[in-house]
CSV table of C-alpha atoms in Angstrom, one decimal:
chain,number,residue,atom,x,y,z
A,1175,MET,CA,99.6,182.6,80.3
A,1176,ALA,CA,97.0,179.8,80.9
A,1177,THR,CA,94.4,181.3,78.6
A,1178,GLY,CA,96.9,181.6,75.8
A,1179,LEU,CA,97.6,177.9,75.9
A,1180,THR,CA,93.9,177.0,75.5
A,1181,MET,CA,93.4,179.5,72.7
A,1182,GLU,CA,96.2,177.9,70.7
A,1183,PHE,CA,94.4,174.5,70.9
A,1184,GLN,CA,91.1,176.1,69.9
A,1185,PHE,CA,92.6,177.4,66.6
A,1186,GLY,CA,93.2,173.8,65.6
A,1187,THR,CA,90.1,172.2,67.1
A,1188,ASN,CA,87.2,174.6,67.0
A,1189,TRP,CA,88.4,177.1,64.4
A,1190,SER,CA,90.3,174.9,61.9
A,1191,PHE,CA,88.6,176.3,58.9
A,1192,TYR,CA,89.5,179.8,60.0
A,1193,SER,CA,93.1,178.7,60.7
A,1194,ASN,CA,93.3,177.2,57.2
A,1195,TYR,CA,91.9,180.4,55.6
A,1196,VAL,CA,94.2,182.9,57.4
A,1197,GLY,CA,96.7,180.7,59.1
A,1198,ASP,CA,99.7,182.1,57.1
A,1199,ILE,CA,98.9,185.6,58.4
A,1200,PHE,CA,97.3,185.0,61.7
A,1201,GLY,CA,99.9,182.5,62.7
A,1202,ALA,CA,102.9,184.9,62.3
A,1203,PRO,CA,102.1,187.2,65.3
A,1204,LEU,CA,101.0,184.2,67.4
A,1205,ALA,CA,104.2,182.4,66.7
A,1206,MET,CA,106.2,185.5,67.5
A,1207,GLU,CA,104.2,185.8,70.8
A,1208,ALA,CA,105.0,182.2,71.6
A,1209,LEU,CA,108.7,182.4,70.7
A,1210,MET,CA,109.4,185.8,72.2
A,1211,ALA,CA,107.0,186.6,75.0
A,1212,PHE,CA,105.6,183.3,76.2
A,1213,PHE,CA,108.9,181.7,76.9
A,1214,LEU,CA,110.2,184.9,78.5
A,1215,GLU,CA,107.2,185.2,80.7
A,1216,SER,CA,107.0,181.5,81.7
A,1217,THR,CA,110.7,181.3,82.5
A,1218,PHE,CA,110.8,184.4,84.6
A,1219,VAL,CA,107.5,183.7,86.3
A,1220,GLY,CA,109.1,180.4,87.4
A,1221,LEU,CA,112.1,182.3,88.7
A,1222,PHE,CA,109.9,184.8,90.4
A,1223,PHE,CA,108.0,182.2,92.4
A,1224,PHE,CA,110.6,179.6,93.0
A,1225,GLY,CA,113.6,181.9,93.3
A,1226,TRP,CA,112.8,183.7,96.6
A,1227,GLN,CA,115.5,181.9,98.6
A,1228,ARG,CA,118.0,181.7,95.7
A,1229,LEU,CA,118.0,185.3,94.3
A,1230,ASN,CA,119.1,188.5,96.0
A,1231,LYS,CA,116.7,191.4,96.0
A,1232,TYR,CA,118.2,193.1,92.9
A,1233,GLN,CA,118.0,189.8,90.9
A,1234,HIS,CA,114.4,189.4,92.0
A,1235,LEU,CA,113.6,193.0,90.9
A,1236,LEU,CA,115.2,192.3,87.5
A,1237,VAL,CA,113.1,189.1,87.2
A,1238,THR,CA,110.0,191.1,88.1
A,1239,TRP,CA,110.7,193.7,85.4
A,1240,LEU,CA,111.3,190.9,82.9
A,1241,VAL,CA,107.9,189.3,83.7
A,1242,ALA,CA,106.3,192.7,83.2
A,1243,PHE,CA,108.2,193.2,79.9
A,1244,GLY,CA,107.2,189.8,78.7
A,1245,SER,CA,103.6,190.4,79.5
A,1246,ASN,CA,103.6,193.7,77.5
A,1247,LEU,CA,105.4,191.9,74.6
A,1248,SER,CA,102.8,189.2,74.7
A,1249,ALA,CA,100.0,191.8,74.6
A,1250,LEU,CA,101.7,193.5,71.6
A,1251,TRP,CA,101.7,190.3,69.5
A,1252,ILE,CA,98.3,189.2,70.5
A,1253,LEU,CA,96.8,192.6,69.7
A,1254,ASN,CA,98.6,192.6,66.4
A,1255,ALA,CA,96.7,189.5,65.5
A,1256,ASN,CA,93.5,191.0,66.8
A,1257,GLY,CA,94.1,194.2,65.0
A,1258,TRP,CA,94.6,192.3,61.8
A,1259,MET,CA,91.2,190.6,62.2
A,1260,GLN,CA,89.6,194.1,62.8
A,1261,TYR,CA,91.4,195.8,59.9
A,1262,PRO,CA,93.3,193.4,57.6
A,1263,THR,CA,96.4,195.0,56.1
A,1264,GLY,CA,99.4,193.5,54.4
A,1265,ALA,CA,97.5,190.6,52.9
A,1266,HIS,CA,95.5,189.7,49.8
A,1267,PHE,CA,93.1,186.9,48.8
A,1268,ASP,CA,94.5,184.3,46.5
A,1269,ILE,CA,91.8,183.0,44.2
A,1270,ASP,CA,93.7,179.8,43.3
A,1271,THR,CA,94.1,178.6,46.9
A,1272,LEU,CA,91.0,180.4,48.4
A,1273,ARG,CA,93.2,181.6,51.2
A,1274,MET,CA,94.5,184.9,52.5
A,1275,GLU,CA,98.2,185.4,52.0
A,1276,MET,CA,100.6,187.8,53.6
A,1277,THR,CA,102.1,190.5,51.4
A,1278,SER,CA,103.8,192.6,54.0
A,1279,PHE,CA,104.8,191.6,57.5
A,1280,SER,CA,105.5,195.3,58.5
A,1281,GLU,CA,102.0,196.3,57.5
A,1282,LEU,CA,100.6,193.6,59.8
A,1283,VAL,CA,102.9,194.7,62.7
A,1284,PHE,CA,102.2,198.5,62.2
A,1285,ASN,CA,98.5,198.1,61.6
A,1286,PRO,CA,97.0,201.4,62.9
A,1287,VAL,CA,94.1,199.6,64.7
A,1288,SER,CA,96.5,197.2,66.6
A,1289,GLN,CA,98.7,200.1,67.7
A,1290,VAL,CA,96.0,202.0,69.4
A,1291,LYS,CA,94.5,198.8,70.8
A,1292,PHE,CA,97.9,198.0,72.3
A,1293,VAL,CA,98.3,201.4,74.0
A,1294,HIS,CA,94.7,201.2,75.2
A,1295,THR,CA,94.9,197.7,76.6
A,1296,VAL,CA,98.3,198.3,78.3
A,1297,MET,CA,97.1,201.5,79.9
A,1298,ALA,CA,94.0,199.6,81.2
A,1299,GLY,CA,96.3,197.0,82.7
A,1300,TYR,CA,98.3,199.7,84.4
A,1301,VAL,CA,95.2,201.3,85.9
A,1302,THR,CA,94.0,197.9,87.1
A,1303,GLY,CA,97.5,197.1,88.5
A,1304,ALA,CA,97.6,200.4,90.4
A,1305,MET,CA,94.2,199.9,91.9
A,1306,PHE,CA,95.2,196.4,92.9
A,1307,ILE,CA,98.3,197.6,94.6
A,1308,MET,CA,96.4,200.3,96.4
A,1309,ALA,CA,93.8,197.8,97.6
A,1310,ILE,CA,96.4,195.5,99.0
A,1311,SER,CA,98.2,198.4,100.6
A,1312,ALA,CA,95.0,199.6,102.2
A,1313,TRP,CA,94.2,196.2,103.5
A,1314,TYR,CA,97.7,196.1,105.2
A,1315,LEU,CA,97.2,199.6,106.6
A,1316,LEU,CA,93.7,198.7,108.0
A,1317,ARG,CA,95.2,195.6,109.7
A,1318,GLY,CA,98.2,197.5,111.0
A,1319,ARG,CA,100.7,195.2,109.3
A,1320,GLU,CA,103.9,196.2,107.3
A,1321,ARG,CA,103.0,199.8,107.7
A,1322,ASP,CA,106.1,201.3,106.0
A,1323,VAL,CA,105.9,199.0,102.9
A,1324,ALA,CA,102.1,199.6,102.7
A,1325,LEU,CA,102.4,203.4,102.8
A,1326,ARG,CA,105.1,203.4,100.1
A,1327,SER,CA,103.2,201.0,97.9
A,1328,PHE,CA,100.0,203.0,98.4
A,1329,ALA,CA,101.8,206.2,97.4
A,1330,ILE,CA,103.3,204.7,94.3
A,1331,GLY,CA,100.0,203.1,93.3
A,1332,SER,CA,98.2,206.5,93.9
A,1333,VAL,CA,100.6,208.5,91.7
A,1334,PHE,CA,100.5,205.8,89.0
A,1335,GLY,CA,96.8,205.4,89.3
A,1336,THR,CA,96.3,209.2,89.0
A,1337,CYS,CA,98.6,209.8,86.0
A,1338,VAL,CA,97.8,206.8,83.9
A,1339,PRO,CA,94.0,207.4,83.6
A,1340,ASN,CA,94.6,210.7,81.8
A,1341,ASN,CA,96.7,208.9,79.2
A,1342,TRP,CA,94.2,206.1,79.1
A,1343,ARG,CA,91.4,208.6,78.3
A,1344,LEU,CA,93.5,209.9,75.5
A,1345,SER,CA,94.0,206.3,74.2
A,1346,VAL,CA,90.2,205.8,74.3
A,1347,ARG,CA,89.7,208.9,72.1
A,1348,CYS,CA,92.4,207.7,69.7
A,1349,ASN,CA,90.9,204.3,69.6
A,1350,SER,CA,87.5,205.6,68.9
A,1351,GLU,CA,88.8,208.0,66.1
A,1352,THR,CA,90.8,205.2,64.5
A,1353,VAL,CA,87.9,202.8,64.5
A,1354,LEU,CA,85.6,205.4,63.1
A,1355,ARG,CA,88.2,206.3,60.4
A,1356,MET,CA,89.0,202.7,59.5
A,1357,LYS,CA,85.4,201.4,59.6
A,1358,SER,CA,83.5,204.5,58.5
A,1359,ARG,CA,81.3,202.5,56.1
A,1360,LYS,CA,79.9,200.6,59.1
A,1361,TYR,CA,78.9,203.7,61.0
A,1362,ASN,CA,77.6,205.8,58.0
A,1363,ARG,CA,74.4,203.9,57.3
C-alpha cells in the first residue's frame, strides 16, 4: 500500500507529460484500484492490526480474507494499467488534442497481456507467501515453540507451495506465448 501512494504522486510530479498524454486511459484503472481495492485493503488492514482484542476469531478470519481479496483486486487493476502500457488496446490517438483517448473500457480491462500478467503475478505472490509461512513455521519448530500451530502451518504451506508452482510454470508459458504473439515484430528481427 505504501508504494502505491508514492507512485500516485509521481504521476503528477515526475511523469506529468505522460499523465497528460494518456491520463484519460491510464487513470481509469488506477482510479478503480484506489476506489475499490485501496480503501478495502487499508480499512481491513487497520482492523486486522488494531482489532485483535475487539474481534472474535471468525471475524478476524473474515478480515484476513478481505485483506487478501483487496490485495488481489489491487493487483488486478494495477496490472490492467501495466498491461495497457505493454499492449495498448481500447484507445486511439486524437490528432486534434495530441492525446490518447479511450474507446473501449472493456478492451482495456480484458487486455490479453494484463490477464496473463495478473495470473502470473498472483501465482508468484502465492508461492512467496507459502515459502514465507513455511520459513516462519520452521523457525517455530526449531525453537520448540507453538509446535501444533507450526506443524499445521508448515503442512498447509507445503501443500500450497507444491501445488501452486505447477500452475505458476503454466502461467510463465502463457505469459511468454502472449508476449511473443502480441509483440512478434520486436522478436522477429
